Coordinates of C-alpha atoms and ligand atoms in Angstrom, one line a residue:
X1 CA 4.7 30.5 5.4
X2 CA 5.3 34.2 6.1
X3 CA 4.2 35.5 9.5
X4 CA 3.2 38.9 10.8
X5 CA 3.3 40.4 14.3
X6 CA 2.8 44.0 15.4
X7 CA 2.5 45.9 18.7
X8 CA 1.5 49.3 19.9
X9 CA 1.3 50.1 23.6
X10 CA 3.2 51.2 26.7
X11 CA 5.6 48.3 26.9
X12 CA 8.9 47.9 25.0
X13 CA 7.8 46.2 21.8
X14 CA 11.1 44.5 20.9
X15 CA 10.8 41.4 23.1
X16 CA 7.1 41.2 22.3
X17 CA 7.9 41.1 18.6
X18 CA 10.7 38.6 19.0
X19 CA 8.6 36.2 21.1
X20 CA 5.7 36.6 18.6
X21 CA 8.1 35.7 15.7
X22 CA 9.3 32.7 17.6
X23 CA 5.7 31.6 18.0
X24 CA 5.3 31.9 14.2
X25 CA 8.5 29.8 13.5
X26 CA 6.4 26.7 13.0
X27 CA 4.8 28.1 9.9
X28 CA 8.1 27.7 8.0
X29 CA 10.3 30.7 7.0
X30 CA 13.8 31.5 5.9
X31 CA 14.5 35.0 7.2
X32 CA 13.1 37.4 9.7
X33 CA 13.1 41.1 10.6
X34 CA 11.6 43.7 12.8
X35 CA 11.0 47.4 12.3
X36 CA 10.2 50.0 15.0
X37 CA 10.4 53.7 16.0
X38 CA 12.9 54.6 18.6
X39 CA 14.3 58.1 19.6
X40 CA 12.5 59.8 16.7
X41 CA 13.8 57.5 13.9
X42 CA 12.9 54.3 12.2
X43 CA 15.0 51.2 12.8
X44 CA 15.1 47.9 10.9
X45 CA 17.0 44.8 12.0
X46 CA 16.9 41.8 9.7
X47 CA 18.6 38.4 9.5
X48 CA 18.7 35.5 7.2
X49 CA 17.8 32.2 8.9
X50 CA 16.3 31.7 12.3
X51 CA 14.7 34.3 14.6
X52 CA 17.4 33.4 17.2
X53 CA 20.0 35.0 14.8
X54 CA 17.9 38.1 14.6
X55 CA 17.7 38.1 18.4
X56 CA 21.5 37.8 18.6
X57 CA 21.9 40.9 16.5
X58 CA 19.5 42.8 18.7
X59 CA 21.5 41.8 21.8
X60 CA 24.3 44.2 20.9
X61 CA 22.0 47.2 21.0
X62 CA 19.7 48.6 23.7
X63 CA 16.5 49.7 22.1
X64 CA 13.3 50.9 23.7
X65 CA 10.2 51.3 21.4
X66 CA 6.5 51.3 21.9
X67 CA 5.4 50.6 18.3
X68 CA 6.8 48.0 15.9
X69 CA 6.2 45.3 13.4
X70 CA 7.9 41.9 12.8
X71 CA 8.0 39.4 10.0
X72 CA 9.1 35.9 9.1
X73 CA 9.6 35.5 5.4
X74 CA 9.2 32.3 3.3
X75 CA 10.8 33.2 0.0
X76 CA 8.7 33.5 -3.1
X77 CA 10.3 36.3 -5.2
X78 CA 14.0 36.4 -4.5
X79 CA 16.4 34.3 -2.5
X80 CA 16.3 34.2 1.3
X81 CA 18.7 36.9 2.4
X82 CA 18.8 40.0 4.5
X83 CA 18.0 42.4 1.7
X84 CA 14.9 40.5 0.7
X85 CA 13.7 40.0 4.3
X86 CA 11.0 42.3 5.5
X87 CA 10.3 45.1 6.7
X88 CA 10.9 47.1 3.5
X89 CA 11.4 50.8 3.5
X90 CA 10.2 53.6 1.3
X91 CA 12.9 55.8 -0.3
X92 CA 12.9 58.3 2.6
X93 CA 13.5 55.5 5.1
X94 CA 10.5 56.7 7.2
X95 CA 7.8 54.2 6.2
X96 CA 8.0 50.4 6.7
X97 CA 5.8 47.6 5.4
X98 CA 5.6 43.9 6.1
X99 CA 3.7 41.7 3.7
X100 CA 2.3 38.2 3.4
X101 CA 1.0 37.0 0.1
X102 CA 1.9 37.7 -3.5
X103 CA 1.6 40.9 -5.5
X104 CA 0.8 39.5 -9.0
X105 CA 1.1 42.8 -10.9
X106 CA 4.3 43.8 -9.2
X107 CA 6.3 44.0 -12.4
X108 CA 3.9 46.6 -13.9
X109 CA 3.9 48.6 -10.7
X110 CA 7.6 48.4 -10.4
X111 CA 8.1 49.7 -13.9
X112 CA 5.8 52.7 -13.4
X113 CA 7.4 53.4 -10.0
X114 CA 10.8 53.3 -11.6
X115 CA 9.6 55.7 -14.2
X116 CA 8.6 58.0 -11.3
X117 CA 12.2 57.9 -10.0
X118 CA 11.9 55.2 -7.4
X119 CA 14.7 52.7 -7.0
X120 CA 14.4 49.2 -5.6
X121 CA 16.9 47.4 -3.5
X122 CA 15.3 44.0 -3.1
X123 CA 14.1 41.3 -5.6
X124 CA 10.8 41.0 -3.8
X125 CA 7.3 41.8 -5.0
X126 CA 6.5 43.3 -1.6
X127 CA 8.9 46.3 -1.9
X128 CA 6.6 47.9 -4.5
X129 CA 4.0 48.4 -1.8
X130 CA 6.3 50.6 0.2
X131 CA 7.1 52.8 -2.8
X132 CA 3.5 52.8 -4.0
X133 CA 2.2 54.1 -0.6
X134 CA 5.1 56.6 -0.6
X135 CA 3.9 57.9 -4.0
X136 CA 0.5 58.7 -2.6
X137 CA 2.0 60.3 0.6
X138 CA 4.0 62.6 -1.7
X139 CA 0.8 63.8 -3.2
X140 CA -0.2 65.1 0.2
X141 CA -2.4 62.3 1.4
X142 CA -2.5 61.0 4.9
X143 CA -1.2 57.5 5.6
X144 CA -4.6 55.7 5.7
X145 CA -5.7 57.2 2.4
X146 CA -2.3 56.5 0.8
X147 CA -2.5 52.8 1.9
X148 CA -6.0 52.5 0.6
X149 CA -5.1 54.1 -2.8
X150 CA -2.0 51.9 -3.1
X151 CA -4.0 48.8 -2.4
X152 CA -6.6 49.7 -5.0
X153 CA -3.8 49.4 -7.6
X154 CA -2.5 46.1 -6.3
X155 CA -3.6 42.7 -7.7
X156 CA -2.9 39.6 -5.7
X157 CA -3.1 38.8 -2.0
X158 CA -1.9 40.5 1.1
X159 CA -1.8 40.5 4.8
X160 CA -0.1 43.9 5.2
X161 CA 1.1 46.1 8.0
X162 CA 2.5 49.6 7.6
X163 CA 4.1 52.1 10.0
X164 CA 5.0 55.7 9.2
X165 CA 7.3 57.9 11.2
X166 CA 5.2 61.0 10.6
X167 CA 2.1 59.3 12.1
X168 CA 3.9 57.4 14.8
X169 CA 1.0 56.4 17.0
X170 CA -0.5 53.7 14.8
X171 CA -0.1 50.6 12.7
X172 CA -2.2 50.3 9.6
X173 CA -3.0 46.7 8.6
X174 CA -5.1 45.3 5.7
X175 CA -6.2 41.9 4.5
X176 CA -7.0 40.3 1.2
X177 CA -6.5 36.5 0.9
X178 CA -3.9 36.2 3.7
X179 CA -4.9 35.9 7.4
X180 CA -4.8 38.8 9.7
X181 CA -6.1 39.1 13.3
X182 CA -6.1 41.9 15.8
X183 CA -5.3 41.3 19.5
X184 CA -7.1 43.6 21.9
X185 CA -5.3 44.4 25.2
X186 CA -5.5 46.9 28.0
X187 CA -3.7 50.1 26.7
X188 CA -2.0 48.0 24.1
X189 CA -3.1 46.3 20.8
X190 CA -1.5 43.7 18.5
X191 CA -1.7 42.5 15.0
X192 CA -0.7 39.0 13.8
X193 CA -1.2 36.6 11.0
X194 CA -1.9 33.9 13.5
X195 CA -3.2 34.1 17.1
X196 CA -0.3 32.0 18.4
X197 CA 1.9 35.1 18.0
X198 CA -0.1 37.1 20.5
X199 CA -1.7 34.5 22.7
X200 CA 0.8 35.3 25.5
X201 CA -0.8 38.7 25.8
X202 CA -4.4 38.5 25.0
X203 CA -7.2 36.1 24.1
X204 CA -9.5 38.9 22.8
X205 CA -9.3 38.9 19.0
X206 CA -10.9 40.5 16.0
X207 CA -10.7 38.5 12.7
X208 CA -10.1 40.8 9.7
X209 CA -11.9 39.9 6.5
X210 CA -10.8 40.3 2.9
X211 CA -11.2 43.9 1.8
X212 CA -10.8 45.4 5.3
X213 CA -8.3 47.8 6.6
X214 CA -7.6 48.8 10.2
X215 CA -5.9 51.6 12.1
X216 CA -4.5 50.2 15.3
X217 CA -3.7 52.6 18.1
X218 CA -2.6 51.7 21.7
X219 CA -6.1 52.4 23.1
X220 CA -8.5 51.9 20.1
X221 CA -8.8 50.4 16.6
X222 CA -10.8 51.7 13.7
X223 CA -11.9 49.3 11.0
X224 CA -13.0 50.2 7.5
X225 CA -13.5 48.6 4.2
X226 CA -10.9 49.3 1.6
X227 CA -13.6 51.7 0.1
X228 CA -13.5 53.7 3.2
X229 CA -16.8 52.7 4.9
X230 CA -16.4 52.4 8.6
X231 CA -17.4 49.0 10.0
X232 CA -17.9 47.5 13.4
X233 CA -16.2 44.3 14.2
X234 CA -17.0 41.6 16.7
X235 CA -14.4 40.8 19.4
X236 CA -14.1 37.1 19.9
X237 CA -12.6 35.4 23.0
X238 CA -10.4 32.5 22.1
X239 CA -10.2 29.5 24.4
X240 CA -6.7 28.3 23.2
X241 CA -4.2 28.3 26.1
X242 CA -0.4 28.9 25.9
X243 CA 0.2 25.3 27.1
X244 CA -1.4 23.9 24.1
X245 CA 1.1 25.5 21.8
X246 CA 4.1 24.6 23.9
X247 CA 6.3 21.4 23.5
X248 CA 5.4 20.1 26.9
X249 CA 8.7 18.4 27.6
X250 CA 8.9 16.6 24.2
X251 CA 12.0 17.0 22.0
X252 CA 9.8 17.9 19.1
X253 CA 6.3 19.1 18.4
X254 CA 5.8 16.3 15.9
X255 CA 6.5 13.7 18.6
X256 CA 4.2 15.4 21.0
X257 CA 1.5 15.5 18.4
X258 CA 2.0 11.8 17.5
X259 CA 1.8 10.8 21.1
X260 CA -1.3 13.0 21.7
X261 CA -3.4 11.1 19.2
X262 CA -5.4 9.0 21.7
X263 CA -6.6 12.3 23.2
X264 CA -7.0 14.2 20.0
X265 CA -9.1 11.6 18.3
X266 CA -11.2 11.3 21.5
X267 CA -11.7 15.1 21.3
X268 CA -12.8 14.7 17.7
X269 CA -15.5 12.3 18.6
X270 CA -16.5 13.6 22.0
X271 CA -20.3 14.2 22.2
X272 CA -20.7 13.3 18.6
X273 CA -20.6 9.5 18.6
X274 CA -23.9 7.9 19.6
X275 CA -23.0 4.3 20.5
X276 CA -26.6 3.1 21.3
X277 CA -28.0 4.6 18.2
X278 CA -25.1 3.5 16.0
X279 CA -25.1 7.0 14.7
X280 CA -23.3 10.4 14.9
X281 CA -24.5 13.9 15.9
X282 CA -22.7 16.7 14.2
X283 CA -24.3 20.0 15.2
X284 CA -22.4 21.9 12.4
X285 CA -24.2 19.9 9.7
X286 CA -27.7 20.0 11.3
X287 CA -29.0 22.8 9.1
X288 CA -27.8 21.2 5.9
X289 CA -28.4 17.6 6.7
X290 CA -31.4 17.1 4.4
X291 CA -29.6 18.7 1.4
X292 CA -26.4 16.8 2.2
X293 CA -27.9 13.4 2.5
X294 CA -29.9 13.9 -0.7
X295 CA -26.9 15.1 -2.7
X296 CA -26.2 13.3 -6.0
X297 CA -22.4 13.5 -5.5
X298 CA -19.8 14.5 -3.0
X299 CA -16.6 16.1 -4.0
X300 CA -13.8 16.4 -1.5
X301 CA -11.2 19.0 -2.2
X302 CA -8.0 19.6 -0.2
X303 CA -4.2 19.8 -0.3
X304 CA -1.3 17.7 1.1
X305 CA -2.2 15.5 4.1
X306 CA -5.8 16.7 4.1
X307 CA -6.1 15.5 0.5
X308 CA -5.0 12.0 1.7
X309 CA -7.7 12.1 4.4
X310 CA -10.1 13.0 1.6
X311 CA -9.1 9.9 -0.3
X312 CA -10.0 7.8 2.8
X313 CA -13.3 9.7 2.9
X314 CA -14.1 8.8 -0.7
X315 CA -13.8 5.1 0.2
X316 CA -15.9 5.6 3.3
X317 CA -18.7 7.6 1.6
X318 CA -19.0 5.3 -1.4
X319 CA -18.9 2.0 0.5
X320 CA -21.2 2.9 3.5
X321 CA -23.3 6.0 2.5
X322 CA -23.5 4.9 -1.2
X323 CA -22.9 8.4 -2.5
X324 CA -20.6 8.8 -5.5
X325 CA -17.6 10.7 -4.3
X326 CA -14.6 12.3 -6.0
X327 CA -11.5 13.7 -4.5
X328 CA -9.6 16.6 -6.1
X329 CA -6.5 18.7 -5.3
X330 CA -7.9 22.1 -4.5
X331 CA -5.3 23.7 -6.9
X332 CA -6.6 21.7 -9.8
X333 CA -10.2 21.9 -8.9
X334 CA -10.2 25.7 -9.0
X335 CA -8.5 26.1 -12.4
X336 CA -10.0 23.4 -14.5
X337 CA -13.5 24.8 -14.9
X338 CA -15.1 22.0 -12.9
X339 CA -18.7 21.1 -13.7
X340 CA -20.6 21.6 -10.5
X341 CA -24.3 21.0 -9.9
X342 CA -26.5 22.6 -7.3
X343 CA -27.1 19.1 -5.9
X344 CA -23.4 18.5 -5.3
X345 CA -22.0 18.7 -1.8
X346 CA -18.3 19.7 -1.6
X347 CA -16.2 19.2 1.5
X348 CA -13.1 21.3 1.8
X349 CA -10.7 19.8 4.3
X350 CA -8.0 21.9 5.8
X351 CA -6.1 21.7 9.1
X352 CA -5.1 25.3 9.1
X353 CA -8.2 26.6 7.4
X354 CA -5.9 29.1 5.6
X355 CA -4.5 27.1 2.6
X356 CA -4.9 29.5 -0.3
X357 CA -5.8 26.9 -2.9
X358 CA -8.4 25.3 -0.7
X359 CA -9.9 28.7 0.2
X360 CA -10.1 29.7 -3.4
X361 CA -11.6 26.4 -4.5
X362 CA -14.3 26.8 -1.8
X363 CA -15.1 30.3 -3.1
X364 CA -15.4 28.9 -6.6
X365 CA -17.7 26.2 -5.5
X366 CA -20.0 28.6 -3.7
X367 CA -20.3 30.8 -6.8
X368 CA -21.4 27.8 -8.7
X369 CA -24.2 27.0 -6.2
X370 CA -22.8 23.9 -4.6
X371 CA -23.2 23.1 -0.9
X372 CA -19.7 24.2 0.3
X373 CA -18.8 22.6 3.7
X374 CA -15.6 22.9 5.7
X375 CA -13.7 20.3 7.8
X376 CA -11.2 22.5 9.6
X377 CA -9.0 22.3 12.7
X378 CA -8.4 26.0 13.4
X379 CA -11.5 27.6 14.9
X380 CA -12.3 30.9 13.2
X381 CA -9.9 30.3 10.3
X382 CA -10.8 31.7 6.8
X383 CA -12.1 28.4 5.4
X384 CA -14.2 27.8 8.5
X385 CA -15.7 31.2 8.2
X386 CA -16.2 31.0 4.4
X387 CA -17.9 27.6 4.6
X388 CA -21.7 27.4 4.5
X389 CA -21.6 24.8 7.3
X390 CA -19.1 22.4 8.6
X391 CA -17.4 20.4 11.3
X392 CA -14.4 21.3 13.4
X393 CA -11.9 18.4 13.9
X394 CA -10.9 19.6 17.5
X395 CA -7.5 18.0 17.3
X396 CA -5.9 21.0 19.2
X397 CA -3.2 23.2 17.7
X398 CA -0.8 21.4 15.4
X399 CA 2.6 23.0 15.3
X400 CA 4.9 20.4 13.6
X401 CA 4.9 21.1 9.9
X402 CA 4.3 17.5 9.1
X403 CA 0.7 16.9 9.9
X404 CA 0.0 13.9 12.2
X405 CA -2.8 14.4 14.7
X406 CA -4.8 16.6 12.4
X407 CA -4.9 13.7 9.9
X408 CA -6.3 11.2 12.3
X409 CA -8.8 13.7 13.5
X410 CA -9.9 14.4 10.0
X411 CA -10.4 10.6 9.5
X412 CA -12.5 10.5 12.7
X413 CA -14.7 13.4 11.4
X414 CA -15.0 11.7 8.0
X415 CA -16.0 8.4 9.8
X416 CA -18.7 10.3 11.8
X417 CA -20.1 12.0 8.7
X418 CA -20.1 8.6 7.0
X419 CA -22.1 7.1 9.9
X420 CA -24.5 10.0 9.9
X421 CA -25.1 9.8 6.1
X422 CA -25.2 6.1 5.9
X423 CA -27.7 5.7 8.7
X424 CA -29.9 8.4 7.1
X425 CA -29.7 6.5 3.8
X426 CA -30.6 3.1 5.1
X427 CA -27.7 1.6 7.0
X428 CA -29.1 -0.9 9.6
X429 CA -28.9 -0.1 13.3
X430 CA -26.7 -3.1 13.9
X431 CA -24.1 -2.1 11.3
X432 CA -24.1 1.4 12.6
X433 CA -23.6 0.2 16.2
X434 CA -20.7 -2.0 15.0
X435 CA -18.9 0.9 13.4
X436 CA -19.6 3.2 16.3
X437 CA -18.3 0.5 18.7
X438 CA -15.1 0.1 16.7
X439 CA -14.6 3.9 16.5
X440 CA -14.9 4.2 20.3
X441 CA -12.1 1.7 20.7
X442 CA -9.7 3.6 18.4
X443 CA -8.1 5.8 21.1
X444 CA -7.0 2.8 23.3
X445 CA -5.8 1.0 20.2
X446 CA -3.7 3.9 19.2
X447 CA -2.2 3.9 22.7
X448 CA -1.3 0.3 22.2
X449 CA 0.5 1.1 18.9
X450 CA 2.4 3.9 20.5
X451 CA 3.9 1.4 22.9
X452 CA 5.8 0.0 19.9
X453 CA 7.8 3.3 19.7
X454 CA 11.2 1.7 20.6
X455 CA 10.7 -1.1 18.1
X456 CA 9.9 1.4 15.4
X457 CA 12.9 3.5 16.4
X458 CA 15.1 0.4 16.0
X459 CA 13.7 -0.3 12.5
X460 CA 14.3 3.4 11.7
X461 CA 18.0 2.9 12.6
X462 CA 18.2 0.0 10.1
X463 CA 16.8 2.1 7.3
X464 CA 18.0 5.6 7.9
X465 CA 20.6 5.5 5.1
X466 CA 18.1 4.4 2.4
X467 CA 17.9 6.7 -0.5
X468 CA 14.4 5.7 -1.7
X469 CA 11.4 4.1 -0.2
X470 CA 8.2 2.5 -1.6
X471 CA 5.0 2.5 0.4
X472 CA 2.3 0.1 -0.7
X473 CA -1.3 -0.5 0.4
X474 CA -4.6 -1.4 -1.0
X475 CA -8.2 -0.2 -0.4
X476 CA -8.6 2.0 2.6
X477 CA -4.8 1.7 3.1
X478 CA -3.8 3.0 -0.3
X479 CA -4.2 6.6 0.9
X480 CA -2.2 5.6 4.0
X481 CA 0.6 4.5 1.8
X482 CA 0.6 8.0 0.2
X483 CA 0.6 9.6 3.6
X484 CA 3.4 7.4 4.9
X485 CA 5.5 8.3 1.9
X486 CA 4.7 12.0 2.3
X487 CA 5.7 12.0 6.0
X488 CA 9.0 10.5 5.1
X489 CA 9.9 12.9 2.3
X490 CA 8.7 15.9 4.2
X491 CA 11.0 15.5 7.2
X492 CA 13.8 13.1 6.2
X493 CA 14.3 14.3 2.6
X494 CA 14.3 10.6 1.5
X495 CA 12.6 10.1 -1.8
X496 CA 9.5 8.0 -1.2
X497 CA 6.5 7.0 -3.3
X498 CA 3.2 5.7 -2.3
X499 CA 1.4 3.3 -4.6
X500 CA -1.7 1.0 -4.6
X501 CA 0.1 -2.3 -4.1
X502 CA -1.4 -3.9 -7.2
X503 CA -0.1 -1.1 -9.4
X504 CA 3.5 -1.9 -8.4
X505 CA 3.8 -4.4 -11.2
X506 CA 2.9 -1.7 -13.7
X507 CA 6.1 0.3 -13.1
X508 CA 7.6 0.6 -9.7
X509 CA 8.6 -3.0 -9.6
X510 CA 11.4 -2.0 -11.9
X511 CA 13.0 -0.1 -9.0
X512 CA 13.0 -3.0 -6.6
X513 CA 16.4 -4.4 -5.5
X514 CA 18.2 -4.8 -2.2
X515 CA 18.5 -1.1 -1.9
X516 CA 14.9 -0.3 -2.2
X517 CA 13.0 -0.8 1.0
X518 CA 9.2 -1.3 0.7
X519 CA 6.7 -0.7 3.4
X520 CA 3.6 -2.8 3.0
X521 CA 0.4 -1.9 4.8
X522 CA -1.0 -5.4 5.1
X523 CA -3.6 -5.8 7.8
X524 CA -5.9 -8.9 7.6
X525 CA -8.7 -7.5 5.5
X526 CA -10.4 -8.4 2.2
X527 CA -7.3 -7.6 0.2
X528 CA -4.9 -9.5 2.5
X529 CA -4.2 -12.5 0.2
X530 CA -3.6 -10.2 -2.8
X531 CA -1.2 -8.0 -0.8
X532 CA 0.7 -11.2 0.3
X533 CA 1.3 -11.9 -3.4
X534 CA 2.7 -8.4 -3.9
X535 CA 5.0 -9.0 -0.9
X536 CA 6.2 -12.2 -2.5
X537 CA 6.9 -10.3 -5.7
X538 CA 9.1 -7.8 -3.9
X539 CA 10.8 -10.6 -1.9
X540 CA 11.7 -12.4 -5.1
X541 CA 13.6 -9.4 -6.2
X542 CA 15.5 -9.0 -2.9
X543 CA 13.6 -6.0 -1.7
X544 CA 13.8 -5.3 2.0
X545 CA 10.3 -5.2 3.5
X546 CA 8.7 -3.6 6.6
X547 CA 5.1 -4.7 7.0
X548 CA 2.3 -3.1 9.1
X549 CA 0.3 -6.2 9.9
X550 CA -2.5 -7.4 12.2
X551 CA -1.5 -8.7 15.6
X552 CA -3.3 -11.9 14.8
X553 CA -1.2 -12.5 11.7
X554 CA 1.8 -14.8 12.5
X555 CA 2.5 -16.0 9.0
X556 CA 3.6 -12.7 7.6
X557 CA 6.7 -12.7 9.9
X558 CA 8.3 -15.4 7.7
X559 CA 7.8 -13.3 4.5
X560 CA 9.1 -9.9 5.5
X561 CA 12.2 -8.5 7.3
X562 CA 10.4 -6.5 9.9
X563 CA 6.8 -6.5 11.1
X564 CA 4.9 -3.9 13.2
X565 CA 1.8 -5.5 14.6
X566 CA -1.3 -3.5 15.2
X567 CA -4.7 -4.3 16.6
X568 CA -7.7 -5.1 14.4
X569 CA -10.6 -2.9 13.6
X570 CA -13.2 -2.6 10.9
X571 CA -11.6 -1.9 7.5
X572 CA -12.9 1.6 7.2
X573 CA -11.2 2.7 10.4
X574 CA -7.9 0.8 9.7
X575 CA -6.2 4.0 8.4
X576 CA -6.5 5.5 11.9
X577 CA -4.2 2.7 13.1
X578 CA -2.0 1.9 10.2
X579 CA -0.8 5.5 9.8
X580 CA 0.6 5.7 13.4
X581 CA 3.7 3.4 12.9
X582 CA 4.4 5.3 9.6
X583 CA 4.4 8.6 11.4
X584 CA 6.8 7.3 14.0
X585 CA 9.0 5.7 11.4
X586 CA 9.4 8.9 9.5
X587 CA 9.9 10.8 12.7
X588 CA 12.7 8.5 13.9
X589 CA 14.5 8.4 10.6
X590 CA 14.5 12.2 10.4
X591 CA 15.8 12.5 14.0
X592 CA 18.6 9.9 13.3
X593 CA 19.6 11.9 10.3
X594 CA 19.9 14.9 12.5
X595 CA 17.3 16.9 10.7
X596 CA 15.0 19.7 11.9
X597 CA 11.8 17.7 12.2
X598 CA 9.5 20.5 13.2
X599 CA 10.6 22.9 10.6
X600 CA 11.7 21.0 7.5
X601 CA 13.5 22.8 4.8
X602 CA 11.3 24.7 2.2
X603 CA 8.1 23.6 3.8
X604 CA 5.4 25.8 5.4
X605 CA 2.7 24.8 7.8
X606 CA 0.1 26.9 6.3
X607 CA 0.5 27.6 2.6
X608 CA -1.2 31.0 2.1
X609 CA 0.0 31.6 -1.5
X610 CA -1.3 29.7 -4.5
Ligands
G6P701 C1 1.2 22.3 3.8 C2 1.6 21.5 5.0 C3 1.0 20.1 5.0 C4 -0.5 20.2 4.8 C5 -0.9 21.0 3.6 C6 -2.4 21.3 3.6 O1 1.8 21.7 2.7 O2 3.0 21.4 5.1 O3 1.3 19.4 6.2 O4 -1.1 18.9 4.7 O5 -0.3 22.3 3.6 O6 -2.7 22.2 4.7 P1 -4.1 22.3 5.4 O7 -3.9 23.3 6.5 O8 -5.0 22.9 4.3 O9 -4.6 21.0 5.8

């Protein structure tokens, strides 16, 4: 989704902005631009498409500038083109803005600004902000006051940065509902929508909160509320290193992140899994543990892949902790006036911690008095900070748009929470120890599955031309079927559906023929016999079948076209293993189709608009 970077200091800002925008590419975008002051005037260079195209344009000029802002745009209002790309000018061409988020009342503002004589060149909602600020400048206000007054008229969300030729020593930035962070350097300061854009220069950051505005100079920054009260902000040191956000020799971030999973799931359980006690220790839940373990109901709310992790969590919590659990899309949860009781506990799962729907749903739950807990990967993210308590997944930065290692780490954290709650609510020591033991073996079992990479690559070559795919699983592996299908459609653009295998005969079976491959997730568990019947039903209709099966299962080979054999574990942890071949299958199919795996079309890593 849109990205922001800004610099003020002694160095030439152009390469800093371009490199910052490259670091933001993973978020998903379709055009890019930078704006800066040089030789007494304001310059804007924009380009449709990749940041490399913007860079090419810049190569034909030699600019030197010490203050500038850059933006990657993910189109919402108006097609991706140069005119709609940010920065946007005011009418005097001496003020620039870049904006993440959506201005919901932009039509009303546009009409009144047009009546005041302003004309618009883009189709964006963002351009109104430039003219609105300009209208307050024209009344004799300084820049800071003009920005504050403009924002008081704006409805919607923003991460905003503004520069003005007549006050050329500062960037003004503000936040409401869209992430914004300051980077503090020596004689230089930065702004960004995401720390990865500025990590090459500093690890000292200040997280801006909703309703805050900042003036950023090269040697200081002044933070205020939007109502003009000065506030002091804490400077945080982030431990993320640049290596962690590099490809590390892999052809794609997605492949690197798939391969990293033995380590990332280990990091998720490190220091938390108590093998001898058959239990888990989660410091982030200590202060709410009594309330959580006595809750009458758990709700899990999330979007995308995190929602799929939530579905696995539902099965875990109900079967082992015996707490009724519901899972809901955050976007639906927020708007359907949910009935929430004070003795409900609600987990909000989000890799980025910035997904607008999930953040809004969490705020809604808090106002209704529920225990609102976060399961996030990005430390210091909005959802992590907004939650009453929570657990970090510690998967490390995930850059590939299609989520992989974040999902398995979410599953590990859900398994740890299950163990903690179940043991507190009466699970016997032996059963706890058995689950803990199985969990501790997951990293080496994932390593074993990753050794099947070339077999899976071969299967991918057999199916790369398929137009549709069906993914089928039961019980704990039904959410994995959904996740496998999502991975495939996200990066290969092949239409894929995930279904509970038994539901196939209530509709999808009509689609089965020799052109409709079906992926069955069929480990030897309590539903194995039933799923074999479903496999027979597909075979009888000439469907081609790939099965994810237990390594101890030799019979299934005769029934299906391709088998991918995985080690055994307890059924609640099976998704941690069954999902790995599905991630690799989607990855290889997309690579064979020559697609941009890490930045698939139209998708964003972190969806900061509703
Ligand atoms: C986007 C991403 C998905 C992700 C979803 C939820 O759609 O492309 O990969 O699962 O957002 O993101 P979150 O950061 O909240 O887990």
